Amino acid sequence: MPKKPKTQGEESRAATLVVVESPAKAKSIQKMLGPGYEVRASKGHVADLPERTLGVDVERDFAPTYEVKKDKKPVVEELKRAAQGKRLLIATDPDREGEAIGWHVARLLGRDPREPIRVEFHEITPRVVKQAVERPRPIDQNLVDAQQARRVLDRLVGYNLSPLLSLEFRKRALSAGRVQSVALRLVVEREEEIEAFREETYFVLFGRFLAEGKEVAASLYEVEGKRLWTGQGEKEGKLHLATEEEAQRLAQEAKGLPYRVAQVETKERRKSPPPPFTTSTLQQAASSRLGYTASRTMRIAQRLYEGVDLPEGTVGLITYMRTDSVRIAPEALQAARAVIGEVFGPEYLPEAPRVYKNRKAGVQDAHEAIRPTDPRRTPESVRKYLSEEEYRLYDLIWRRFLASQMREALYEQTVVLFQDEGPSPRFLFRASGSVLKFEGYLKAWGREGEEEVPLGEGGAPVPALSQGTKAELLEVKAEERHTEPPPRYTDATLVKTMEELGIGRPSTYAPTLETLEKRGYVERRGRTLLPTPLGRQVVHYLKERFPQVVAYEFTARMEDRLDQVEEGKAPWPQVVLEFYAPFLEELKRVPKKTCPQCGRPLELKVSRFGQFLGCTGYPECTYTEPLEKKEAEPIGEACPKCGRPLLRKEGRYGSFIACSGYPECDYTRDDGAPTGQACPKCGGRVLRKRSRRGKPYFKCENRDCDFLSFYPLLSTPCPTCGWPLVEKGKRALCMNPACPEHDPALVPGPMEARPKAPAKGKKPLALPKDWEELQAFLPELPEAERGALEGLAQGKALSEEEARLAKRALFKLRMRKGRAKKEVAPA
């Protein structure tokens, strides 16, 4: 039977290339669109500013120079081949960054961004995906410009500040970012608040009353009309019981007086449900309820958004997860109400759907809040298709969304005041409590982290009493309390503070926190974030030298200006200039480190062996010095061999302890934190050390001893042989190879000899691709080197000496070209 010929529309759809960002997303969308489409992944950014040069022309409206990233060149070539003769649709993530990636893809594939080639998937479901590909639009240049402005700002800061930090602190791989530096300042200043905190003691009084045959616990509220200070808020005008003597004296005065029930107040309190998740509130809830870091939360959410294989096909379980809007589509509201009625009952449904408004001005409302793509997919129904962490996060999102459309929780709150009956009453005790009458949204959302009583007034339920009834004070107790310092930041509270201050945007919270930890500026203690000594030093340096870079208001204003670029209300070069001009003034005032030989400024340089400091006068001045230059420091111990002082020194494998009498005395030992354990082989101290990759291990301090463990030593010895036990997982195992309880997996085996890679032949010397640019600096070379290069350019056969001179000359020209491009700010 002859095949039915394809119509013109079917022919065009059969030749459509769809470009997305991630391979997982490509797999999901390919299944939804079917064989008429080819879906490829760009695997993130395909082009960026150059790695080793500034890439921003500050004289020409900050014009950026983009180049294909090294690791993405094969990806770009594959996309070019796939796009030949096909219709192109770009379906990168629906935000500024995704728009910029799409713009680069269009540019590299030779397509006009003004043509309708851009589609957005706010949720990855067959219905939405098929509708989106039928309604493409041009790439939004305003979104591209906003992302371009952010990238240029970050490059100007990083390119100029990061080398300064490395020079100042003599450490490798230090960085400073516009948002990152302000977030670090928050963590450091909170820690300084904690250290400056001075604990105050105060006392509160609790009374036990008997009224109408019922016992009621109440706290002292007022004395002679003066409110008792309970450790919070201002003390001025309040009664502060600072000593136990004062508290006991007041307790004695309160005893023995007749009391009555002065007031009984019963109120109905309604607590409204929270709105559906935005990026920041999702990260906060996942941190407090699940213990997930912000970056972990976003990685899991990305997988839930991109698609999960279910029996009905591949489908995204949640909508796009980078949003600061609480808006919900009408059809999603109706679906939620249907599920609430079925799962929880019609009594949990409000009369009309709840509509939430964004509290902050300037919120980008292009996306909905984070919600399930189909509320009918309960967490339990999809659990077997998800990993445990995916299930827990989806469960959190599902319950929050449904809770946001449910009725209020209803409390009955009772407040009872007890007052003495003297001629001029002095003491007023207060009891308050509440009873949950109707769960409302708590049925879905749960009570974890929720205040049991609205307005923070809570306790056990208070029995019903009649106003004016006599009451007997059975007992009064004074309780000592202490004021507490402000809590350290967690991922949740830091993201919340950044959002409140207007620092960063939904897409930047998680990467900012991840960078702070990766650079060694903060460390985690449980769920809390602590600044490292390096983090403190960096913040103090930036506050002194670059106050505007770390100013909260200035950074928040720049975020608002970037939003205006996105809305088409401000040209992006103008916004960059508003930041760069004051930054440049601060940069000029920073004193330069100078070369001890010629007085020219030193700069950070990079070779195949890493970073180092070198003179800007090279090749005339060849002065260099190591970047991480640490002087030997005494440790306050005497050498056991000769009695001279021991020093802590730095070697290629880290720090070690050596005798100051070297080379006469060759005593050395490993350096590390003592564990308090003795080596079972030689009796020396066992030290805790870290590998180059930062992993801890345990080693004897004596270099002649080969005791080594990759697992923590326990204080409990092995009952069979007496060696220390080590902890592996949840088991305690013996390290002694001669012990019958020994586990052979604990002893690291010898590394197998690895075959050497075959030697590669030397490539013949040739002129580089940027030879035309390098020629401008030829006159600065010595005559012999210049002549060798000119011979190479003319195709002459070079002798071994001439080839050596030409190679050295090319290196000098590249260095000179790099300095010329890096001279952004005047010295």
XYZ file of N, CA, C and O in Angstrom, residues 30-105:
304
model
N 12.516 14.662 23.794
C 12.536 13.829 22.586
C 11.396 12.816 22.619
O 10.712 12.591 21.622
N 11.157 12.229 23.797
C 10.075 11.248 23.915
C 8.716 11.905 23.717
O 7.795 11.302 23.166
N 8.573 13.153 24.154
C 7.281 13.839 24.052
C 6.993 14.312 22.627
O 5.855 14.274 22.171
N 8.043 14.763 21.914
C 7.837 15.313 20.572
C 7.821 14.229 19.491
O 7.247 14.424 18.422
N 8.503 13.124 19.754
C 8.456 12.025 18.795
C 9.480 12.152 17.682
O 10.352 13.030 17.692
N 9.377 11.297 16.652
C 10.403 11.206 15.605
C 10.472 12.421 14.686
O 11.435 12.577 13.947
N 9.462 13.274 14.671
C 9.520 14.435 13.785
C 10.508 15.489 14.240
O 10.756 16.457 13.513
N 11.084 15.331 15.430
C 12.005 16.327 15.983
C 13.293 15.647 16.421
O 13.298 14.496 16.840
N 14.377 16.395 16.319
C 15.658 15.946 16.861
C 16.019 16.899 17.999
O 16.115 18.108 17.803
N 16.219 16.364 19.203
C 16.489 17.194 20.379
C 17.930 16.983 20.805
O 18.356 15.851 21.060
N 18.696 18.057 20.859
C 20.102 18.012 21.265
C 20.320 18.933 22.462
O 19.588 19.905 22.649
N 21.365 18.643 23.255
C 21.673 19.433 24.453
C 22.937 20.251 24.244
O 23.931 19.754 23.696
N 22.882 21.520 24.668
C 24.082 22.365 24.626
C 24.984 22.098 25.819
O 26.119 22.551 25.857
N 24.460 21.376 26.815
C 25.185 21.057 28.052
C 25.636 22.321 28.770
O 26.784 22.463 29.192
N 24.701 23.272 28.883
C 25.012 24.521 29.583
C 25.511 25.588 28.636
O 25.167 25.608 27.446
N 26.348 26.479 29.152
C 26.890 27.581 28.361
C 27.834 27.048 27.287
O 28.681 26.200 27.561
N 27.692 27.557 26.077
C 28.596 27.158 24.993
C 29.650 28.224 24.730
O 30.703 27.936 24.154
N 29.378 29.460 25.137
C 30.320 30.561 24.892
C 30.393 31.428 26.142
O 29.440 31.529 26.906
N 31.547 32.046 26.324
C 31.740 32.892 27.507
C 32.880 33.854 27.210
O 33.528 33.792 26.162
N 33.136 34.740 28.165
C 34.289 35.632 28.059
C 35.559 34.798 28.135
O 35.555 33.710 28.714
N 36.677 35.288 27.564
C 37.919 34.493 27.564
C 38.375 34.152 28.975
O 38.112 34.885 29.926
N 39.072 33.025 29.102
C 39.533 32.576 30.415
C 40.693 33.417 30.928
O 40.734 33.763 32.102
N 41.638 33.749 30.080
C 42.885 34.356 30.554
C 42.983 35.860 30.307
O 43.956 36.480 30.707
N 42.026 36.435 29.608
C 42.042 37.885 29.383
C 40.718 38.474 29.843
O 39.743 37.753 30.056
N 40.691 39.794 29.971
C 39.503 40.467 30.481
C 38.300 40.236 29.576
O 37.210 39.930 30.039
N 38.474 40.397 28.282
C 37.387 40.160 27.351
C 36.312 41.229 27.346
O 35.225 41.010 26.814
N 36.576 42.393 27.967
C 35.616 43.494 28.019
C 36.342 44.768 27.625
O 37.354 45.133 28.236
N 35.844 45.451 26.593
C 36.453 46.697 26.136
C 35.808 47.856 26.888
O 34.710 48.305 26.548
N 36.502 48.330 27.931
C 35.910 49.377 28.776
C 35.850 50.715 28.059
O 35.149 51.631 28.509
N 36.571 50.857 26.959
C 36.556 52.119 26.198
C 35.413 52.159 25.187
O 35.086 53.215 24.673
N 34.835 51.009 24.874
C 33.775 50.941 23.871
C 32.493 50.365 24.489
O 32.035 49.293 24.121
N 31.955 51.087 25.470
C 30.693 50.699 26.112
C 30.722 49.274 26.647
O 29.738 48.539 26.580
N 31.884 48.856 27.152
C 32.039 47.545 27.792
C 31.694 46.403 26.841
O 31.129 45.381 27.247
N 32.040 46.581 25.585
C 31.733 45.552 24.581
C 32.446 44.253 24.951
O 33.671 44.233 25.117
N 31.701 43.149 25.097
C 32.336 41.880 25.468
C 32.867 41.126 24.252
O 32.351 41.275 23.139
N 33.889 40.348 24.464
C 34.414 39.445 23.442
C 34.123 38.024 23.897
O 34.590 37.596 24.951
N 33.330 37.315 23.111
C 32.964 35.952 23.493
C 33.752 34.947 22.667
O 34.087 35.193 21.508
N 34.029 33.818 23.291
C 34.654 32.721 22.552
C 34.027 31.404 23.019
O 33.529 31.298 24.144
N 34.041 30.437 22.122
C 33.485 29.129 22.466
C 34.351 28.507 23.559
O 35.577 28.503 23.477
N 33.717 27.982 24.594
C 34.455 27.348 25.683
C 35.177 26.109 25.150
O 34.659 25.401 24.280
N 36.372 25.871 25.673
C 37.196 24.780 25.152
C 36.472 23.439 25.178
O 36.507 22.677 24.208
N 35.826 23.150 26.308
C 35.177 21.851 26.422
C 33.878 21.766 25.635
O 33.275 20.687 25.547
N 33.423 22.897 25.071
C 32.165 22.886 24.314
C 32.379 22.959 22.802
O 31.396 22.983 22.052
N 33.621 22.986 22.352
C 33.851 23.034 20.904
C 33.278 21.822 20.181
O 32.624 21.968 19.140
N 33.458 20.597 20.700
C 32.821 19.451 20.027
C 31.294 19.542 20.039
O 30.637 19.148 19.070
N 30.726 20.079 21.125
C 29.270 20.224 21.219
C 28.765 21.181 20.145
O 27.767 20.915 19.465
N 29.464 22.319 19.995
C 29.059 23.309 18.997
C 29.156 22.728 17.593
O 28.267 22.942 16.748
N 30.233 21.975 17.321
C 30.379 21.375 16.001
C 29.245 20.380 15.715
O 28.721 20.316 14.608
N 28.869 19.603 16.742
C 27.759 18.654 16.562
C 26.446 19.389 16.298
O 25.643 18.969 15.454
N 26.218 20.489 17.007
C 24.995 21.270 16.796
C 24.971 21.872 15.391
O 23.927 21.918 14.746
N 26.120 22.319 14.923
C 26.184 22.888 13.569
C 25.833 21.835 12.522
O 25.076 22.101 11.586
N 26.368 20.629 12.701
C 26.066 19.564 11.736
C 24.585 19.178 11.812
O 23.936 18.968 10.788
N 24.069 19.115 13.032
C 22.669 18.713 13.196
C 21.702 19.758 12.650
O 20.589 19.431 12.228
N 22.124 21.046 12.657
C 21.227 22.137 12.260
C 21.187 22.366 10.757
O 20.339 23.132 10.278
N 22.078 21.733 10.015
C 22.131 21.982 8.572
C 20.817 21.594 7.894
O 20.362 20.460 7.988
N 20.218 22.590 7.232
C 19.002 22.357 6.472
C 17.768 22.111 7.321
O 16.760 21.628 6.807
N 17.829 22.419 8.621
C 16.688 22.157 9.505
C 16.163 23.445 10.118
O 16.885 24.424 10.262
N 14.900 23.390 10.466
C 14.315 24.463 11.263
C 14.898 24.370 12.675
O 15.099 23.271 13.200
N 15.174 25.516 13.285
C 15.803 25.530 14.612
C 14.834 26.085 15.648
O 14.198 27.124 15.442
N 14.720 25.390 16.785
C 14.001 25.884 17.953
C 14.946 25.807 19.150
O 15.577 24.767 19.377
N 15.029 26.890 19.890
C 15.912 26.931 21.063
C 15.030 26.910 22.305
O 14.210 27.803 22.513
N 15.209 25.871 23.123
C 14.343 25.671 24.292
C 15.163 25.587 25.565
O 14.954 24.716 26.404
N 16.115 26.492 25.708
C 16.898 26.546 26.941
C 15.999 27.045 28.079
O 14.874 27.479 27.848
N 16.522 27.008 29.306
C 15.709 27.321 30.490
C 15.065 28.702 30.373
O 15.667 29.646 29.835
N 13.841 28.864 30.901
C 13.110 30.129 30.736
C 13.511 31.197 31.758
O 12.725 31.595 32.609
N 14.757 31.651 31.664
C 15.222 32.751 32.521
C 16.300 33.521 31.777
O 16.594 33.229 30.610
N 16.898 34.525 32.443
C 17.912 35.348 31.775
C 19.067 34.498 31.250
O 19.521 34.671 30.110
N 19.538 33.604 32.097
C 20.689 32.794 31.706
C 20.341 31.898 30.521
O 21.127 31.763 29.579
N 19.155 31.288 30.565
C 18.732 30.456 29.441
C 18.579 31.256 28.160
O 18.896 30.775 27.071
N 18.076 32.501 28.288
C 17.923 33.353 27.107
C 19.285 33.678 26.499
O 19.456 33.677 25.274
N 20.282 33.946 27.377
C 21.624 34.256 26.886
C 22.264 33.039 26.226
O 22.933 33.157 25.187
N 22.073 31.861 26.801
C 22.599 30.637 26.183
C 21.967 30.451 24.806
O 22.655 30.136 23.825
N 20.657 30.668 24.726
C 19.970 30.550 23.436
C 20.488 31.543 22.414
O 20.625 31.216 21.224
N 20.783 32.762 22.859
C 21.317 33.796 21.956
C 22.676 33.369 21.402
O 22.961 33.538 20.210
N 23.524 32.800 22.258
C 24.839 32.321 21.804
C 24.683 31.169 20.823
O 25.401 31.089 19.815
N 23.758 30.256 21.120
C 23.542 29.123 20.216
C 23.092 29.619 18.845
O 23.614 29.185 17.804
